[in-house]
mmCIF file of C-alpha atoms and ligand atoms in Angstrom:
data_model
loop_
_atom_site.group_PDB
_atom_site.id
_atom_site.type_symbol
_atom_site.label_atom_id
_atom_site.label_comp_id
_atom_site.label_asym_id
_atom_site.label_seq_id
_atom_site.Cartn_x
_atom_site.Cartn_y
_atom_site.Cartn_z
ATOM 1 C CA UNK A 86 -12.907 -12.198 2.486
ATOM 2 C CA UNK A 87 -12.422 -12.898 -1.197
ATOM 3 C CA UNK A 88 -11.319 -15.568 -3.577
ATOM 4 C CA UNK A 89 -9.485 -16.315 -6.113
ATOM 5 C CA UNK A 90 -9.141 -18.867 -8.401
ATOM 6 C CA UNK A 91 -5.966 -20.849 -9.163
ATOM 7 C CA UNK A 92 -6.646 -23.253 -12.595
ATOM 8 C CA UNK A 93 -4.733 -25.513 -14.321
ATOM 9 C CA UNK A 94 -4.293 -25.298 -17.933
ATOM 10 C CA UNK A 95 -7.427 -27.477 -19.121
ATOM 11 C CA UNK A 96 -9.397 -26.224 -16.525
ATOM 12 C CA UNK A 97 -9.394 -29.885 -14.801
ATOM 13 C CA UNK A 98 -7.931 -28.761 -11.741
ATOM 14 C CA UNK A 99 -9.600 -25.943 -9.813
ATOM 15 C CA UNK A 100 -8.802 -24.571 -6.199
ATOM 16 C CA UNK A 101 -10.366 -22.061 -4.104
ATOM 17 C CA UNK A 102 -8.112 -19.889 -1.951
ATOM 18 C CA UNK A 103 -8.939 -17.933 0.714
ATOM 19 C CA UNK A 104 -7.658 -14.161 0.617
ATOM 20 C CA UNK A 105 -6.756 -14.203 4.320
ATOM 21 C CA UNK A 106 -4.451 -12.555 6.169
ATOM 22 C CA UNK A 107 -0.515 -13.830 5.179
ATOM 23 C CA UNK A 108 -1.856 -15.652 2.126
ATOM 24 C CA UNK A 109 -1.017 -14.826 -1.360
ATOM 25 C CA UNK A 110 1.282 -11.817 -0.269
ATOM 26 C CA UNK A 111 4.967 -13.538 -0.963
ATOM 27 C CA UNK A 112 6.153 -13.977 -4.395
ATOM 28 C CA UNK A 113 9.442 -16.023 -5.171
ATOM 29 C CA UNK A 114 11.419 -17.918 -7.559
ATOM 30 C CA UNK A 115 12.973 -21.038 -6.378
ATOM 31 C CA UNK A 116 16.555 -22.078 -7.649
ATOM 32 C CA UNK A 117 16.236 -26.079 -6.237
ATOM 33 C CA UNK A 118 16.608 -28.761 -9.352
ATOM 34 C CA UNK A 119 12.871 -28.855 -9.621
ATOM 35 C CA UNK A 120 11.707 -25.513 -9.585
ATOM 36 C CA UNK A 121 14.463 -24.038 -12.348
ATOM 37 C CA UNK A 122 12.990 -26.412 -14.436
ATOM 38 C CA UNK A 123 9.420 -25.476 -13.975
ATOM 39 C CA UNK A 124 10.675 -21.765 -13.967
ATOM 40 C CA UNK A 125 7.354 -20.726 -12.650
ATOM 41 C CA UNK A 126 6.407 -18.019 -9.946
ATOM 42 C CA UNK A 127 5.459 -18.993 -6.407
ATOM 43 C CA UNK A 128 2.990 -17.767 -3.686
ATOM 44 C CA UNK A 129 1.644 -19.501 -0.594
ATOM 45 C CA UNK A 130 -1.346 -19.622 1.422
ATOM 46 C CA UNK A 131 -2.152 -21.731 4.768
ATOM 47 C CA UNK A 132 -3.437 -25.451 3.361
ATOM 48 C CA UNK A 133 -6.879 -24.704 5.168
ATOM 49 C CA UNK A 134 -7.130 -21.674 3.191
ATOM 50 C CA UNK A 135 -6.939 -23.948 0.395
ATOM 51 C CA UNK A 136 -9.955 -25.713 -1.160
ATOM 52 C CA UNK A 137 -10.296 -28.215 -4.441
ATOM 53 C CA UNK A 138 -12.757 -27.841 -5.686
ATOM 54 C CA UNK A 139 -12.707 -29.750 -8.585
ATOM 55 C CA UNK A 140 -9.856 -32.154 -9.810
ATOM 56 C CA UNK A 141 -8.574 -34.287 -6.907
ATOM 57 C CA UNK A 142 -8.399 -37.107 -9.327
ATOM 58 C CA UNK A 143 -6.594 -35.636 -11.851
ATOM 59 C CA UNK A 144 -3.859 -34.802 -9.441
ATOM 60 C CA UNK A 145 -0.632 -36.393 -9.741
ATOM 61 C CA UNK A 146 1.787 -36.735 -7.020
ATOM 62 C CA UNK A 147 5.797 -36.153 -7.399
ATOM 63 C CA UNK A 148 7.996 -36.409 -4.945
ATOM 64 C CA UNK A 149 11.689 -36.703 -4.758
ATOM 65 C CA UNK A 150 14.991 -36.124 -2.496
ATOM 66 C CA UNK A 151 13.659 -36.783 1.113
ATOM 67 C CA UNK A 152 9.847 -36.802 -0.538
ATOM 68 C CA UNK A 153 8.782 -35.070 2.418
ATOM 69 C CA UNK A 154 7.181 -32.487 0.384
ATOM 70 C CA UNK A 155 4.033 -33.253 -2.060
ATOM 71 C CA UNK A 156 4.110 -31.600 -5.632
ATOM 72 C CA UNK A 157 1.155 -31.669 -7.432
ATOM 73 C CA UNK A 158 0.379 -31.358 -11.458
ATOM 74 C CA UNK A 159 -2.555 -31.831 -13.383
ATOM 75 C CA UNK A 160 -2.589 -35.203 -15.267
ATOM 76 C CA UNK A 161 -3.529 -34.278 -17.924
ATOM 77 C CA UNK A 162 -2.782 -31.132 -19.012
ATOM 78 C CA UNK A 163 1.072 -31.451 -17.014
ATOM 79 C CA UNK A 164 0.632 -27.919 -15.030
ATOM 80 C CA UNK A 165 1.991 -27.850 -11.786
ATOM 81 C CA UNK A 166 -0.688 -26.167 -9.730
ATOM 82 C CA UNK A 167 0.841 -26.658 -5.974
ATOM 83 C CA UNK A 168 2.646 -28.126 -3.185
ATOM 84 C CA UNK A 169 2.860 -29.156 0.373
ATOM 85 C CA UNK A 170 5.886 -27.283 1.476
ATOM 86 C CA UNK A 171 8.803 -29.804 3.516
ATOM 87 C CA UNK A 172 9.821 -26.758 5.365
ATOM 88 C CA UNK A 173 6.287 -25.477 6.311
ATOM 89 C CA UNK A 174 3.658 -28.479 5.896
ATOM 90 C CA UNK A 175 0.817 -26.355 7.066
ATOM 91 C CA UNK A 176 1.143 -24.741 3.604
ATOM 92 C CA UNK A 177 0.955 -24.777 0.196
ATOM 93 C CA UNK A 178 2.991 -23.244 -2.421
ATOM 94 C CA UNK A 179 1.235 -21.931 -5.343
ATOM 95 C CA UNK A 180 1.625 -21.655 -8.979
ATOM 96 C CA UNK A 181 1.366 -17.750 -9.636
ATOM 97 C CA UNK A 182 0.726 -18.304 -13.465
ATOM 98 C CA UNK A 183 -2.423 -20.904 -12.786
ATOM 99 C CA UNK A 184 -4.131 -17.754 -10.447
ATOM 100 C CA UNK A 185 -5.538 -15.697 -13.148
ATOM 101 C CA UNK A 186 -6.778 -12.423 -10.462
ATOM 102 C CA UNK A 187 -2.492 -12.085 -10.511
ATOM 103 C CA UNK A 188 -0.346 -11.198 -13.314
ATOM 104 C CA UNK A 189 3.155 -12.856 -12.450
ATOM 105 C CA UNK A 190 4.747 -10.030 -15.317
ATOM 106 C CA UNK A 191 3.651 -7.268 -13.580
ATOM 107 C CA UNK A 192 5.396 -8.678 -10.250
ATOM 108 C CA UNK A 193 7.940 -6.475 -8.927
ATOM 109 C CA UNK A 194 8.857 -7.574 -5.648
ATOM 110 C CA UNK A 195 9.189 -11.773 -6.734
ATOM 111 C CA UNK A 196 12.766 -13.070 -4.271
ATOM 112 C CA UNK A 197 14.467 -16.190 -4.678
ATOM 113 C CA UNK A 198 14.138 -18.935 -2.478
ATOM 114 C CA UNK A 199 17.748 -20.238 -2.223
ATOM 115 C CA UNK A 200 16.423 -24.192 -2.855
ATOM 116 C CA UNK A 201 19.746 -25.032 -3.803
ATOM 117 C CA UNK A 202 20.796 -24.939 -0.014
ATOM 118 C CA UNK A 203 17.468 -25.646 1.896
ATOM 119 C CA UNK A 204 17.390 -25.269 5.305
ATOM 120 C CA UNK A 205 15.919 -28.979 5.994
ATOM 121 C CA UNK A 206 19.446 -30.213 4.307
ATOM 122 C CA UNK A 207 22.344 -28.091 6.067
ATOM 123 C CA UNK A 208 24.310 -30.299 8.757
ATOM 124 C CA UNK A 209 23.528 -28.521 12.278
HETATM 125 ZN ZN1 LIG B 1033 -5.104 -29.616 -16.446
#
């Protein structure tokens, strides 16, 4: 099974993923108030496909809304490398751009996750 890297911009922040099986095979765009800022690519793998490796303290939390799910950034170089997913907390999503192995402008199948009206929010 291989690896690939996913960096942050300084090189502070390093994770390990796992290639397995359902990881790293999704791309999408995200239209919720956080992510059209960030305007960055997404992918996901299972969190215990995940590994830091170096860089846990340099993580910063954000949360906000419900802050059920965790968003990560590097302190000090401000890239977002990842998050805990609210709808899916046994995985992460992943900053495309930060996995160098993956060239987000080459992407052709990249969706969009309708944030704007997420599932955890709609009245049943
Ligand atoms: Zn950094």
């Amino acid at each position: 099974m291989s690896l690939k890297k996913l960096i942050c911009h300084c090189g502070e922040v390093d994770l390990e993923i796992k290639e397995s099986e359902g990881a790293l095979n999704k791309f999408l765009r995200c239209n919720c108030t956080l992510c059209k800022k960030k305007g960055y690519i997404m992918t996901f793998a299972p969190i215990t496909d995940v590994k830091i490796v170096k860089g846990e303290d340099k993580l910063k939390l954000y949360q906000y809304h419900t802050k059920v799910a965790e968003h990560y950034f590097c302190s000090e170089c401000g890239i977002y490398t990842h998050h805990k997913m609210r709808s899916r907390p046994d995985t992460f999503g992943l900053n495309v751009g930060c996995i160098d192995d993956i060239d987000q402008f080459k992407l052709e199948n990249v969706g969009l996750n309708d944030g704007q009206n997420h599932p955890m929010d709609q009245k049943k």
